[in-house]
Short mmCIF file of C-alpha atoms in Angstrom, two decimals:
data_model
loop_
_atom_site.label_atom_id
_atom_site.label_comp_id
_atom_site.label_asym_id
_atom_site.label_seq_id
_atom_site.Cartn_x
_atom_site.Cartn_y
_atom_site.Cartn_z
CA MET J 183 111.57 100.03 93.38
CA LYS J 184 112.71 100.63 89.82
CA ARG J 185 111.55 97.81 87.55
CA ILE J 186 114.44 95.52 86.63
CA PHE J 187 113.91 92.72 84.14
CA TYR J 188 113.91 89.58 86.26
CA VAL J 189 111.51 86.70 85.67
CA PRO J 190 112.05 83.70 87.95
CA LEU J 191 110.98 80.34 86.58
CA THR J 192 109.38 77.22 88.05
CA ALA J 193 110.70 73.69 87.56
CA ALA J 194 108.22 73.28 84.69
CA PRO J 195 108.11 76.73 83.04
CA TYR J 196 106.24 75.46 79.96
CA LYS J 197 103.44 73.75 81.87
CA GLN J 198 99.98 74.90 80.83
CA ASN J 199 96.81 72.83 81.16
CA LYS J 200 93.31 72.93 82.62
CA THR J 201 94.66 72.89 86.18
CA TYR J 202 97.55 75.35 85.75
CA ILE J 203 97.71 78.56 83.71
CA GLU J 204 99.63 81.77 84.41
CA ILE J 205 98.31 85.28 83.74
CA GLN J 206 100.52 88.33 83.97
CA PRO J 207 99.20 91.41 85.84
CA GLN J 208 97.63 93.88 83.43
CA SER J 209 98.47 97.01 85.41
CA PRO J 210 102.04 98.36 84.92
CA GLN J 211 101.94 99.45 88.57
CA LEU J 212 101.87 95.80 89.66
CA ALA J 213 104.49 94.50 87.22
CA GLY J 214 107.32 94.61 89.78
CA ILE J 215 105.11 93.37 92.63
CA VAL J 216 103.09 90.43 91.31
CA ARG J 217 104.99 87.82 89.30
CA CYS J 218 101.73 86.31 88.03
CA PHE J 219 98.29 85.03 88.88
CA TRP J 220 97.94 81.28 88.39
CA GLY J 221 95.54 78.41 88.78
CA SER J 222 92.81 76.64 86.84
CA ASN J 223 91.27 78.55 83.96
CA SER J 224 87.79 77.54 85.16
CA PRO J 225 86.21 74.97 87.52
CA TYR J 226 86.84 71.37 86.48
CA LEU J 227 85.68 67.94 87.56
CA ASN J 228 88.56 66.29 89.35
CA THR J 229 89.24 62.84 87.95
CA GLU J 230 92.82 62.49 89.20
CA SER J 231 94.14 60.09 91.83
CA VAL J 232 93.96 60.94 95.51
CA PHE J 233 97.38 62.62 95.49
CA SER J 234 98.85 64.95 92.87
CA GLU J 235 102.55 65.78 92.96
CA THR J 236 104.29 68.95 91.79
CA MET J 237 107.99 69.71 91.99
CA VAL J 238 108.63 73.12 93.57
CA ILE J 239 112.00 74.86 93.25
CA PRO J 240 113.20 78.08 94.93
CA ASP J 241 111.82 80.81 92.65
CA THR J 242 112.35 83.83 94.96
CA CYS J 243 108.58 84.21 95.12
CA VAL J 244 105.83 83.68 97.69
CA ASP J 245 102.30 82.50 97.01
CA ILE J 246 98.79 82.99 98.29
CA ILE J 247 96.84 79.92 97.17
CA TYR J 248 93.09 79.38 97.27
CA GLN J 249 91.55 75.96 96.64
CA ILE J 250 87.84 76.03 95.92
CA ASP J 251 85.67 72.93 96.28
CA TYR J 252 82.21 73.61 94.81
CA THR J 253 80.95 70.14 95.71
CA GLU J 254 81.49 70.70 99.44
CA ASN J 255 81.13 74.50 99.25
CA ILE J 256 84.54 74.99 100.92
CA ILE J 257 87.40 77.43 100.28
CA THR J 258 90.82 76.99 101.87
CA GLY J 259 93.51 79.67 101.64
CA LYS J 260 97.19 79.49 102.53
CA PHE J 261 100.26 81.69 102.36
CA CYS J 262 103.52 80.01 101.37
CA GLY J 263 106.73 81.83 102.29
CA ILE J 264 109.93 81.94 100.28
CA ASN J 265 111.71 78.59 99.79
CA ASP J 266 115.44 77.88 99.79
CA ALA J 267 115.17 74.22 98.80
CA SER J 268 113.28 72.12 96.28
CA PHE J 269 110.52 69.78 97.37
CA VAL J 270 107.64 67.76 95.97
CA ALA J 271 104.27 69.23 96.91
CA CYS J 272 101.63 66.54 97.41
CA GLU J 273 98.06 67.82 97.27
CA LYS J 274 95.27 65.58 98.49
CA THR J 275 92.39 65.68 96.02
CA LYS J 276 88.92 64.18 95.94
CA PRO J 277 87.90 62.49 92.69
CA GLY J 278 84.44 63.46 91.48
CA HIS J 279 84.51 66.91 93.07
CA LEU J 280 84.07 70.10 91.08
CA VAL J 281 87.11 72.22 92.02
CA SER J 282 89.27 75.15 90.99
CA VAL J 283 92.46 76.91 92.13
CA PHE J 284 93.31 80.60 92.27
CA ALA J 285 96.73 81.83 93.38
CA ILE J 286 98.79 85.01 93.50
CA ARG J 287 102.55 84.75 93.10
CA PHE J 288 104.43 87.77 94.49
CA TYR J 289 108.09 88.59 94.24
CA ALA J 290 109.28 87.78 97.76
CA TRP J 291 110.47 91.34 98.45
CA SER J 292 107.18 92.97 97.44
CA VAL J 293 104.59 91.03 99.43
CA PHE J 294 105.39 92.79 102.73
CA GLY J 295 103.56 95.89 101.51
CA PHE J 296 100.30 93.93 101.43
CA SER J 297 100.95 91.92 104.58
CA GLU J 298 99.63 92.78 108.03
CA ASP J 299 102.59 91.24 109.85
CA SER J 300 106.33 90.62 109.62
CA LEU J 301 107.62 87.91 107.29
CA LYS J 302 110.25 86.83 109.79
CA GLY J 303 110.35 83.06 110.20
CA THR J 304 108.20 82.31 107.15
CA ILE J 305 110.94 80.64 105.08
CA ASN J 306 109.84 77.20 103.83
CA GLY J 307 106.55 77.55 105.68
CA CYS J 308 102.82 77.55 104.88
CA TYR J 309 100.28 79.45 106.96
CA ASP J 310 96.59 80.26 107.00
CA VAL J 311 96.14 83.20 104.64
CA GLN J 312 94.24 85.15 107.31
CA SER J 313 97.29 85.22 109.58
CA ARG J 314 98.92 87.92 107.41
CA PHE J 315 96.39 88.85 104.74
CA TYR J 316 93.08 89.12 106.57
CA TRP J 317 92.08 92.22 104.60
CA LEU J 318 92.62 90.45 101.28
CA ASP J 319 90.89 87.27 102.37
CA LYS J 320 87.90 89.30 103.52
CA VAL J 321 87.35 90.89 100.10
CA LEU J 322 88.24 87.85 97.96
CA ARG J 323 86.88 84.72 99.61
CA GLN J 324 83.19 85.03 98.71
CA GLN J 325 84.00 86.50 95.29
CA LEU J 326 85.96 83.36 94.38
CA PHE J 327 82.70 81.39 94.41
CA GLU J 328 80.97 83.96 92.22
CA LYS J 329 83.75 84.60 89.67
CA HIS J 330 84.81 81.36 88.02
CA SER J 331 87.49 82.23 85.46
CA LEU J 332 91.13 82.98 86.23
CA LYS J 333 90.86 86.17 84.21
CA GLU J 334 87.88 87.44 86.26
CA ARG J 335 89.58 86.59 89.55
CA SER J 336 92.88 88.19 88.60
CA ARG J 337 91.11 91.34 87.40
CA LEU J 338 89.22 91.60 90.71
CA THR J 339 92.42 91.08 92.72
CA GLU J 340 94.28 93.70 90.71
CA GLU J 341 91.56 96.25 91.51
CA TRP J 342 92.02 95.67 95.23
CA PHE J 343 95.81 95.77 94.97
CA LEU J 344 95.70 99.08 93.12
CA LYS J 345 93.54 100.55 95.89
CA LYS J 346 96.02 99.25 98.46
CA LEU J 347 98.99 100.88 96.70
CA VAL J 348 97.95 104.23 98.15
CA SER J 349 98.85 103.04 101.66
CA LEU J 350 101.47 100.45 100.74
CA ARG J 351 104.14 99.83 103.37
CA GLU J 352 107.55 100.43 101.80
CA ASN J 353 111.19 100.48 102.86
CA PRO J 354 113.60 102.38 100.56
CA THR J 355 116.61 100.52 101.95
CA ILE J 356 115.13 97.13 101.06
CA ASP J 357 114.13 98.43 97.63
CA SER J 358 117.67 99.68 97.00
CA ALA J 359 119.29 96.46 98.24
CA VAL J 360 117.06 94.22 96.13
CA ALA J 361 117.69 96.41 93.07
CA GLN J 362 121.43 95.93 93.60
CA ILE J 363 121.01 92.16 93.89
CA LEU J 364 118.95 91.94 90.71
CA MET J 365 121.28 94.18 88.71
CA GLN J 366 124.26 92.07 89.76
CA LYS J 367 122.28 88.84 89.12
CA GLY J 368 122.98 87.77 92.68
CA ALA J 369 126.76 87.80 92.21
CA LEU J 370 127.73 89.95 95.21
CA THR J 371 128.44 89.40 98.89
CA ALA J 372 126.25 90.36 101.81
CA ASN J 373 129.02 92.60 103.20
CA ARG J 374 129.31 94.49 99.94
CA LEU J 375 125.54 94.88 99.80
CA ALA J 376 125.49 96.34 103.32
CA GLU J 377 128.25 98.78 102.38
CA GLU J 378 126.31 99.87 99.27
CA CYS J 379 123.30 100.63 101.50
CA PHE J 380 125.38 102.31 104.26
CA LEU J 381 124.29 99.80 106.90
CA SER J 382 126.05 97.27 109.09
CA SER J 383 125.71 93.62 108.09
CA ARG J 384 123.64 93.01 111.23
CA GLN J 385 121.21 95.83 110.41
CA MET J 386 120.84 94.60 106.83
CA GLU J 387 120.18 91.04 107.96
CA ARG J 388 117.53 92.20 110.45
CA LEU J 389 115.71 94.18 107.75
CA PHE J 390 115.77 91.27 105.31
CA HIS J 391 114.32 88.89 107.89
CA GLU J 392 111.55 91.39 108.65
CA TYR J 393 110.63 92.29 105.07
CA ILE J 394 111.48 89.14 103.09
CA GLY J 395 112.01 86.28 105.52
CA ILE J 396 115.60 85.33 104.62
CA THR J 397 119.12 86.73 104.88
CA PRO J 398 120.72 88.95 102.20
CA LYS J 399 123.30 86.22 101.52
CA LYS J 400 120.57 83.65 100.88
CA LEU J 401 118.63 85.96 98.57
CA CYS J 402 121.80 86.66 96.55
CA SER J 403 122.34 82.90 96.15
CA LEU J 404 118.74 82.28 95.12
CA VAL J 405 118.71 85.12 92.58
CA ARG J 406 121.95 83.85 91.06
CA TYR J 407 120.51 80.32 90.87
CA GLN J 408 117.34 81.63 89.18
CA CYS J 409 119.36 83.68 86.67
CA LEU J 410 121.36 80.55 85.90
CA TRP J 411 118.17 78.49 85.48
CA ASN J 412 116.81 81.13 83.07
CA GLU J 413 120.02 80.93 81.08
CA ILE J 414 119.92 77.13 80.95
CA ILE J 415 116.31 77.07 79.76
CA ARG J 416 116.31 80.04 77.38
CA ASN J 417 119.78 79.93 75.83
CA PRO J 418 120.24 76.97 73.43
CA ARG J 419 123.98 77.68 73.37
CA PHE J 420 124.42 77.69 77.12
CA SER J 421 127.69 76.24 78.37
CA ILE J 422 128.72 75.63 81.96
CA LEU J 423 132.00 77.48 81.41
CA ASP J 424 130.13 80.59 80.21
CA GLY J 425 127.84 80.31 83.24
CA VAL J 426 130.83 80.26 85.57
CA CYS J 427 132.14 83.54 84.16
CA LYS J 428 128.79 85.26 83.80
CA TYR J 429 127.42 84.52 87.26
CA GLY J 430 130.60 84.64 89.34
CA PHE J 431 131.03 81.00 90.30
CA THR J 432 134.48 79.83 91.38
CA ASP J 433 134.66 77.05 88.78
CA GLN J 434 132.51 74.50 86.94
CA SER J 435 132.24 72.21 89.97
CA HIS J 436 130.97 75.12 92.07
CA LEU J 437 128.26 75.94 89.51
CA ILE J 438 127.16 72.30 89.18
CA ARG J 439 127.10 71.79 92.94
CA GLU J 440 125.21 75.02 93.61
CA PHE J 441 122.60 74.25 90.94
CA LYS J 442 121.96 70.76 92.27
CA ARG J 443 121.77 72.11 95.81
CA TYR J 444 118.75 74.24 94.92
CA HIS J 445 117.19 72.19 92.12
CA ALA J 446 117.59 68.74 93.73
CA MET J 447 118.78 67.29 90.40
CA ASP J 448 121.57 67.92 87.93
CA ILE J 449 121.24 70.26 84.95
CA HIS J 450 120.52 67.54 82.39
CA LYS J 451 117.70 66.02 84.47
CA ALA J 452 116.29 69.48 85.27
CA VAL J 453 116.02 70.36 81.58
CA GLN J 454 114.47 66.97 80.83
CA TYR J 455 111.91 67.47 83.60
CA ALA J 456 110.98 70.88 82.17
CA ARG J 457 110.56 69.38 78.69
CA ASP J 458 108.57 66.40 79.96
CA ASN J 459 106.11 68.78 81.62
CA VAL J 460 104.94 70.52 78.45
CA GLU J 461 101.41 69.28 78.93
CA ASN J 462 98.34 69.29 76.75
CA ILE J 463 99.60 71.37 73.82
CA GLN J 464 96.34 70.70 71.98
CA TYR J 465 94.46 72.12 74.98
CA MET J 466 96.40 75.37 74.68
CA ILE J 467 95.92 75.51 70.90
CA GLY J 468 92.20 75.13 71.41
CA LYS J 469 92.19 78.07 73.83
CA SER J 470 94.20 80.40 71.55
#
């Protein structure tokens, strides 16, 4: 699929600390496939409470997440499908354990090429990574113990992804449909999308369930919400009225209602949450 500038954001897009850093893929070939690699920069001694909470919003991405416990010599891996609602992720941690995290965040429409099974029914779900990515788990799991830094792990993963590109499973219709959605910033109907791709609405919906895990209508809504969230965060002059016109909402109430539906809080609180989660600036300065 032709690369279209679209960068979905998390609820805390400025968050960077010893437990969470993002690295962009270095290979241009992966730029439209992998949103980022993320996790801890290196192993750290966990001193936090038993539960850690993170707000997760629909970011039109899916994640493969590995949690490495060096103290118990255990690695757990999970695949998290696309979300259409916000939630608070509660991770159980063990104080005093040496741990690290390594994760791969894919654009939801690109992960199918690396998967060994359909993505149908994966919305809002988490699964053992081996259920769909056995090949990847086989080559990564042991290496995660041996390579400690996020940069080393992401470089290793990129090498395997580039090898896999030769036999990548692709669907031109899905690529074309997603390109249309991104170009229109989600502001189009499922019927119009089907017409653009010369398919019936039922055929289009079946393909989307198979390759992405959600309906075309839902993906359009999520992309529009993410474009709006980008605008709110990045544009200091953002106004709700401008957002209504730019992203095709019926009126201001529609925009406000739709944002809260996906973000689980109003715009003011969402921005405040993002600002409150600018963590450990001195840590980042020390690493620069």
